[in-house]
Short mmCIF file of C-alpha atoms and ligand atoms in Angstrom, two decimals:
data_model
loop_
_atom_site.label_atom_id
_atom_site.label_comp_id
_atom_site.label_asym_id
_atom_site.label_seq_id
_atom_site.Cartn_x
_atom_site.Cartn_y
_atom_site.Cartn_z
CA ALA A 1 -3.25 54.63 16.82
CA LYS A 2 -4.64 52.81 19.80
CA ALA A 3 -8.18 52.94 18.33
CA ASP A 4 -6.78 51.63 15.01
CA GLY A 5 -5.13 48.75 16.78
CA ARG A 6 -8.39 47.79 18.41
CA GLY A 7 -10.11 48.04 15.01
CA ILE A 8 -7.61 45.67 13.46
CA ALA A 9 -7.93 43.31 16.41
CA ARG A 10 -11.70 43.34 16.00
CA VAL A 11 -11.45 42.56 12.25
CA PHE A 12 -9.03 39.77 13.06
CA VAL A 13 -11.32 38.27 15.70
CA GLU A 14 -14.30 38.46 13.34
CA GLU A 15 -12.30 36.77 10.60
CA MET A 16 -11.22 34.01 12.98
CA GLU A 17 -14.83 33.54 14.11
CA ARG A 18 -15.94 33.29 10.49
CA LEU A 19 -13.29 30.63 9.74
CA VAL A 20 -14.23 28.62 12.81
CA ARG A 21 -17.93 28.85 11.86
CA GLU A 22 -17.27 27.73 8.25
CA ARG A 23 -15.11 24.92 9.46
CA ARG A 24 -17.80 23.78 11.92
CA GLU A 25 -20.43 23.93 9.13
CA MET A 26 -18.20 21.79 6.90
CA GLU A 27 -17.83 19.18 9.67
CA VAL A 28 -21.59 19.02 10.15
CA ALA A 29 -22.16 18.87 6.37
CA LEU A 30 -19.71 15.95 6.13
CA GLN A 31 -21.51 14.03 8.89
CA THR A 32 -24.79 14.58 7.04
CA ALA A 33 -23.16 13.52 3.76
CA TRP A 34 -22.06 10.27 5.35
CA ARG A 35 -25.52 9.59 6.83
CA GLU A 36 -27.31 10.51 3.60
CA LYS A 37 -24.89 8.59 1.35
CA GLN A 38 -23.78 11.58 -0.72
CA PHE A 39 -20.39 10.01 -1.54
CA PHE A 40 -19.60 8.05 -4.67
CA LEU A 41 -16.57 6.83 -6.60
CA LEU A 42 -15.25 7.58 -10.06
CA TYR A 43 -12.73 5.34 -11.81
CA GLN A 44 -9.83 6.59 -13.91
CA PRO A 45 -8.09 4.17 -16.28
CA ILE A 46 -4.41 3.28 -15.82
CA VAL A 47 -3.03 2.19 -19.15
CA GLU A 48 -0.07 0.02 -20.20
CA ALA A 49 2.28 2.42 -21.99
CA GLU A 50 3.52 -0.01 -24.65
CA SER A 51 0.22 -1.63 -25.67
CA GLY A 52 -2.32 1.05 -24.74
CA ARG A 53 -4.32 -1.64 -22.95
CA VAL A 54 -6.26 -0.68 -19.80
CA ALA A 55 -4.49 -2.39 -16.87
CA GLY A 56 -6.68 -1.14 -14.06
CA PHE A 57 -8.53 1.82 -12.57
CA GLU A 58 -7.87 4.22 -9.69
CA ALA A 59 -10.91 4.84 -7.49
CA LEU A 60 -11.40 8.56 -6.81
CA LEU A 61 -13.81 9.81 -4.15
CA ARG A 62 -16.51 12.39 -4.92
CA TRP A 63 -19.04 14.20 -2.73
CA GLN A 64 -22.33 15.25 -4.32
CA HIS A 65 -23.71 17.97 -2.02
CA PRO A 66 -27.39 18.88 -2.61
CA GLU A 67 -26.64 22.65 -2.69
CA ARG A 68 -22.90 23.05 -3.11
CA GLY A 69 -22.78 20.59 -6.00
CA LEU A 70 -19.78 18.37 -6.61
CA VAL A 71 -17.15 18.90 -3.89
CA ASN A 72 -13.48 18.12 -4.63
CA PRO A 73 -11.75 15.57 -2.36
CA THR A 74 -8.82 17.89 -1.70
CA SER A 75 -11.23 20.26 0.09
CA PHE A 76 -12.95 17.68 2.33
CA ILE A 77 -10.49 14.82 2.92
CA PRO A 78 -8.26 16.87 5.29
CA ILE A 79 -11.35 17.62 7.43
CA ALA A 80 -12.54 14.02 7.27
CA GLU A 81 -9.04 13.07 8.47
CA GLU A 82 -9.16 15.47 11.43
CA THR A 83 -12.64 14.44 12.53
CA GLY A 84 -11.99 10.71 12.09
CA LEU A 85 -14.74 10.34 9.48
CA ILE A 86 -12.03 9.08 7.11
CA LEU A 87 -12.10 5.74 8.96
CA PRO A 88 -15.65 4.65 8.07
CA LEU A 89 -15.43 6.58 4.78
CA GLY A 90 -12.15 4.88 3.84
CA ALA A 91 -13.58 1.47 4.72
CA TRP A 92 -16.56 2.19 2.47
CA VAL A 93 -14.27 3.29 -0.41
CA LEU A 94 -12.31 0.03 -0.13
CA ALA A 95 -15.44 -2.14 -0.06
CA GLU A 96 -17.12 -0.25 -2.90
CA ALA A 97 -14.02 -0.28 -5.13
CA CYS A 98 -13.33 -4.00 -4.56
CA ALA A 99 -16.96 -4.85 -5.33
CA ALA A 100 -16.79 -2.84 -8.57
CA ALA A 101 -13.60 -4.61 -9.63
CA THR A 102 -15.28 -8.02 -9.39
CA THR A 103 -17.43 -6.98 -12.40
CA TRP A 104 -14.33 -6.31 -14.55
CA PRO A 105 -12.23 -8.82 -16.51
CA GLU A 106 -9.94 -10.76 -14.17
CA ASP A 107 -6.69 -9.25 -15.39
CA LEU A 108 -7.68 -5.72 -14.31
CA PHE A 109 -6.77 -4.23 -10.94
CA VAL A 110 -8.38 -1.53 -8.82
CA SER A 111 -6.26 1.00 -6.98
CA VAL A 112 -7.48 2.67 -3.78
CA ASN A 113 -6.03 5.72 -1.97
CA LEU A 114 -5.39 5.17 1.74
CA SER A 115 -5.04 8.03 4.22
CA PRO A 116 -2.20 8.08 6.78
CA VAL A 117 -4.97 8.12 9.42
CA GLN A 118 -6.05 4.65 8.29
CA PHE A 119 -2.58 3.40 9.27
CA ARG A 120 -2.92 4.45 12.91
CA GLY A 121 -3.82 1.34 14.82
CA ALA A 122 -4.49 -1.61 12.55
CA GLU A 123 -7.39 -0.04 10.64
CA ALA A 124 -5.84 -0.22 7.17
CA PHE A 125 -5.13 -3.92 7.57
CA ARG A 126 -8.60 -4.74 8.93
CA GLN A 127 -10.39 -2.63 6.33
CA VAL A 128 -8.49 -4.17 3.42
CA ARG A 129 -9.13 -7.70 4.70
CA ASN A 130 -12.85 -6.98 5.16
CA ALA A 131 -13.18 -5.45 1.70
CA LEU A 132 -11.48 -8.45 0.08
CA GLU A 133 -13.57 -10.94 2.08
CA SER A 134 -16.92 -9.27 1.46
CA SER A 135 -16.29 -8.74 -2.26
CA GLY A 136 -14.42 -11.98 -2.96
CA LEU A 137 -11.86 -10.02 -5.00
CA ALA A 138 -8.47 -11.73 -5.42
CA PRO A 139 -5.84 -9.79 -3.38
CA SER A 140 -3.60 -9.67 -6.45
CA ARG A 141 -6.21 -7.44 -8.11
CA LEU A 142 -6.02 -4.77 -5.40
CA GLU A 143 -3.49 -1.96 -5.23
CA VAL A 144 -3.31 0.48 -2.34
CA GLU A 145 -1.86 3.96 -2.84
CA ILE A 146 -0.05 5.52 0.07
CA THR A 147 1.85 8.79 0.30
CA GLU A 148 5.19 9.64 1.77
CA SER A 149 3.38 11.14 4.79
CA THR A 150 2.20 7.62 5.69
CA LEU A 151 5.82 6.41 5.65
CA LEU A 152 6.86 9.36 7.82
CA GLN A 153 4.52 8.11 10.58
CA GLU A 154 7.33 5.66 11.37
CA GLY A 155 6.25 3.16 14.00
CA PRO A 156 6.35 -0.59 13.38
CA MET A 157 2.67 -0.66 12.36
CA VAL A 158 3.06 0.89 8.91
CA ARG A 159 5.98 -1.34 7.98
CA ALA A 160 4.28 -4.51 9.23
CA THR A 161 1.03 -3.68 7.44
CA LEU A 162 2.79 -3.01 4.13
CA GLU A 163 4.72 -6.26 4.46
CA GLN A 164 1.51 -8.14 5.14
CA PHE A 165 -0.15 -6.57 2.09
CA SER A 166 2.68 -7.51 -0.22
CA GLU A 167 2.82 -11.06 1.17
CA GLU A 168 -0.84 -11.42 0.25
CA GLY A 169 -0.15 -10.17 -3.27
CA ILE A 170 -1.58 -6.68 -2.80
CA THR A 171 0.56 -4.10 -4.58
CA VAL A 172 1.56 -1.05 -2.56
CA ALA A 173 1.96 2.06 -4.73
CA LEU A 174 3.84 5.13 -3.53
CA ASP A 175 1.68 8.07 -4.68
CA ASP A 176 2.77 11.61 -5.64
CA PHE A 177 6.36 10.39 -5.79
CA GLY A 178 8.90 13.19 -5.70
CA THR A 179 6.77 15.76 -3.88
CA GLY A 180 7.46 14.69 -0.30
CA TYR A 181 10.54 14.50 1.84
CA SER A 182 10.98 10.81 2.30
CA SER A 183 14.31 9.20 1.62
CA LEU A 184 14.89 6.90 -1.33
CA GLY A 185 15.85 4.27 1.23
CA TYR A 186 12.16 3.58 1.76
CA LEU A 187 12.02 2.05 -1.72
CA ARG A 188 14.64 -0.47 -0.71
CA THR A 189 13.46 -1.40 2.76
CA LEU A 190 9.68 -1.22 2.42
CA SER A 191 7.36 -3.46 0.45
CA ILE A 192 6.62 -0.99 -2.36
CA GLY A 193 5.63 -2.42 -5.77
CA ARG A 194 4.88 0.71 -7.74
CA ILE A 195 5.92 4.34 -7.97
CA LYS A 196 3.39 6.93 -9.12
CA MET A 197 5.32 9.88 -10.51
CA ASP A 198 3.67 13.14 -9.55
CA ARG A 199 1.89 15.18 -12.18
CA SER A 200 4.09 18.23 -11.54
CA PHE A 201 7.03 16.46 -13.25
CA ILE A 202 4.92 15.18 -16.15
CA ASP A 203 3.46 18.68 -16.79
CA GLN A 204 6.83 20.05 -17.85
CA VAL A 205 8.55 16.96 -19.16
CA GLU A 206 8.51 18.28 -22.74
CA THR A 207 9.64 21.81 -21.95
CA SER A 208 11.96 21.59 -18.95
CA PRO A 209 15.24 19.66 -19.19
CA GLN A 210 15.21 19.46 -15.37
CA SER A 211 11.81 17.74 -15.33
CA LEU A 212 12.94 15.36 -18.06
CA ALA A 213 16.07 14.53 -16.08
CA ILE A 214 13.98 13.77 -12.99
CA VAL A 215 11.55 11.61 -14.96
CA ARG A 216 14.47 9.68 -16.48
CA ALA A 217 16.02 9.15 -13.07
CA VAL A 218 12.74 7.94 -11.53
CA VAL A 219 11.98 5.57 -14.41
CA GLY A 220 15.54 4.23 -14.20
CA LEU A 221 15.25 3.79 -10.45
CA ALA A 222 11.96 1.92 -10.81
CA ARG A 223 13.52 -0.35 -13.45
CA THR A 224 16.59 -1.12 -11.40
CA LEU A 225 14.53 -1.90 -8.31
CA GLY A 226 12.03 -3.97 -10.30
CA LEU A 227 9.10 -1.65 -9.55
CA ARG A 228 6.27 -0.68 -11.84
CA CYS A 229 6.05 3.00 -12.60
CA THR A 230 2.95 5.06 -13.43
CA ALA A 231 3.15 8.60 -14.82
CA GLU A 232 0.26 10.70 -13.48
CA GLY A 233 -1.45 13.55 -15.27
CA VAL A 234 -0.53 12.62 -18.85
CA GLU A 235 -2.42 15.14 -20.98
CA THR A 236 -0.62 15.33 -24.33
CA GLU A 237 0.41 12.96 -27.09
CA GLY A 238 3.97 14.30 -26.76
CA GLN A 239 4.11 13.35 -23.07
CA ARG A 240 2.77 9.90 -23.86
CA ARG A 241 5.41 9.30 -26.56
CA LEU A 242 8.23 10.57 -24.43
CA LEU A 243 7.25 8.61 -21.28
CA THR A 244 6.79 5.42 -23.29
CA ALA A 245 10.18 5.90 -24.96
CA GLU A 246 11.79 6.42 -21.54
CA GLY A 247 10.40 3.06 -20.42
CA CYS A 248 7.68 4.16 -18.00
CA SER A 249 5.40 1.10 -17.68
CA HIS A 250 2.00 2.75 -17.07
CA LEU A 251 0.28 6.01 -17.91
CA GLN A 252 -2.66 7.79 -16.29
CA GLY A 253 -4.21 11.13 -17.20
CA TYR A 254 -6.88 12.94 -19.18
CA LEU A 255 -5.25 11.85 -22.48
CA LEU A 256 -5.88 8.19 -21.59
CA GLY A 257 -9.24 8.83 -19.93
CA ARG A 258 -10.91 11.07 -17.37
CA PRO A 259 -12.37 9.66 -14.16
CA GLY A 260 -15.75 8.13 -15.01
CA SER A 261 -18.66 6.33 -13.37
CA ALA A 262 -18.55 2.62 -12.53
CA GLU A 263 -20.73 1.97 -15.62
CA GLU A 264 -18.30 3.89 -17.80
CA ALA A 265 -15.39 1.95 -16.33
CA LEU A 266 -17.12 -1.31 -17.17
CA ARG A 267 -17.71 -0.15 -20.77
CA ARG A 268 -14.04 0.84 -21.03
CA THR A 269 -12.90 -2.63 -19.95
CA ARG A 270 -14.90 -4.04 -22.87
CA THR A 271 -13.61 -1.62 -25.52
CA SER A 272 -10.07 -2.16 -24.26
CA ALA A 273 -10.32 -5.96 -24.40
CA ALA A 274 -11.77 -5.83 -27.94
P1 LIG B 301 -4.25 11.69 -6.40
O1 LIG B 301 -4.29 10.39 -5.68
O2 LIG B 301 -2.91 12.20 -6.82
O3 LIG B 301 -5.22 11.50 -7.64
C1 LIG B 301 -4.98 12.04 -8.92
C2 LIG B 301 -5.73 13.33 -9.11
O4 LIG B 301 -5.35 13.90 -10.36
C3 LIG B 301 -7.24 13.13 -9.20
O5 LIG B 301 -7.84 14.29 -8.64
C4 LIG B 301 -7.49 13.07 -10.71
O6 LIG B 301 -8.81 13.41 -11.07
C5 LIG B 301 -6.49 14.10 -11.18
N1 LIG B 301 -6.05 13.87 -12.57
C6 LIG B 301 -5.98 12.70 -13.23
N2 LIG B 301 -5.48 12.87 -14.48
C7 LIG B 301 -5.25 14.19 -14.62
C8 LIG B 301 -4.75 15.00 -15.71
O7 LIG B 301 -4.41 14.53 -16.80
N3 LIG B 301 -4.63 16.33 -15.47
C9 LIG B 301 -5.01 16.91 -14.29
N4 LIG B 301 -4.86 18.23 -14.15
N5 LIG B 301 -5.48 16.17 -13.25
C10 LIG B 301 -5.61 14.82 -13.41
P2 LIG B 301 -9.06 14.17 -7.62
O8 LIG B 301 -9.96 13.06 -8.06
O9 LIG B 301 -9.63 15.53 -7.45
O10 LIG B 301 -8.38 13.71 -6.27
C11 LIG B 301 -7.53 14.56 -5.57
C12 LIG B 301 -6.82 13.86 -4.45
O11 LIG B 301 -7.74 13.47 -3.44
C13 LIG B 301 -6.16 12.55 -4.89
O12 LIG B 301 -4.94 12.84 -5.52
C14 LIG B 301 -6.01 11.84 -3.56
O13 LIG B 301 -4.89 12.31 -2.87
C15 LIG B 301 -7.26 12.30 -2.83
N6 LIG B 301 -8.29 11.24 -2.89
C16 LIG B 301 -9.16 10.94 -3.87
N7 LIG B 301 -9.93 9.89 -3.53
C17 LIG B 301 -9.53 9.47 -2.30
C18 LIG B 301 -9.93 8.42 -1.40
O14 LIG B 301 -10.82 7.60 -1.67
N8 LIG B 301 -9.28 8.35 -0.20
C19 LIG B 301 -8.27 9.21 0.12
N9 LIG B 301 -7.67 9.09 1.32
N10 LIG B 301 -7.86 10.20 -0.70
C20 LIG B 301 -8.47 10.33 -1.90
CA1 LIG B 302 -3.65 8.39 -5.92
CA1 LIG B 303 -1.07 11.01 -7.18
CA1 LIG B 304 -1.97 14.29 -5.61
#
């Protein structure tokens, strides 16, 4: 039994060593990716539910690795957050997305995801200001998407930054709404202009009375508080009809359009305007 125990311990240690090695390799690969400019953005349309008109695009980060191929942001953003790479990377995303938006018709907005890490210190504020200044984009055409984990960081910095954004006309969107643990009180006391309803509720809105009840409640809440509301992950015609009937103002998902290149986004602004 003693020998077995040592065997298990050895397997465990080897497994831990493997994980640490893989993790270290990923960190190095990310540094290289940053140096070699392997990151790019895709843009997914956000559509007005009633009219079907494109209202704006969400910028979504992609990593094109020479051997691994296209790497999903959910697998590298947590590591970029831990190593601090998210700071220069996030600043680049903001600048790139704002520059792209200046090529679109003036009534379209661009929406950019911000990491909680960007809200430590005054980075988020500085990065947003720099991106707007260097691109010349009107602040009213920028949205920033934050998650409930950013709000949980407490501290006066987050609150002050969000207030500053909204004073300048930048819309703050609360992403993945309903999946976190934050209190509804945030919607009242913080400068939030939009709720993005998480895909997990939209998935089952046609089949689960519970999901439908939640969607109704969120749409109603948004209405009452005067917030815009985007349903994420709309994939079927049935979901579109239902969400529109419930009064959800904006829709996003594969049904309305998959994330596409900047060139594709530009083409879509033209077909939508026509
Ligand atoms: P998110 O902000 O919730 O973005 C929506 C995700 O849902 C995107 O995944 C999008 O491609 C996907 N999606 C859109 N419509 C549909 C649909 O109809 N069905 C399904 N199944 N999926 C849909 P993506 O691009 O892989 O991004 C994953 C997450 O990575 C994002 O979730 C966001 O949290 C994060 N992320 C992406 N870009 C950035 C960035 O520039 N900065 C930061 N900090 N995070 C980012
Ligand atoms: Ca988002
Ligand atoms: Ca989301
Ligand atoms: Ca998400």
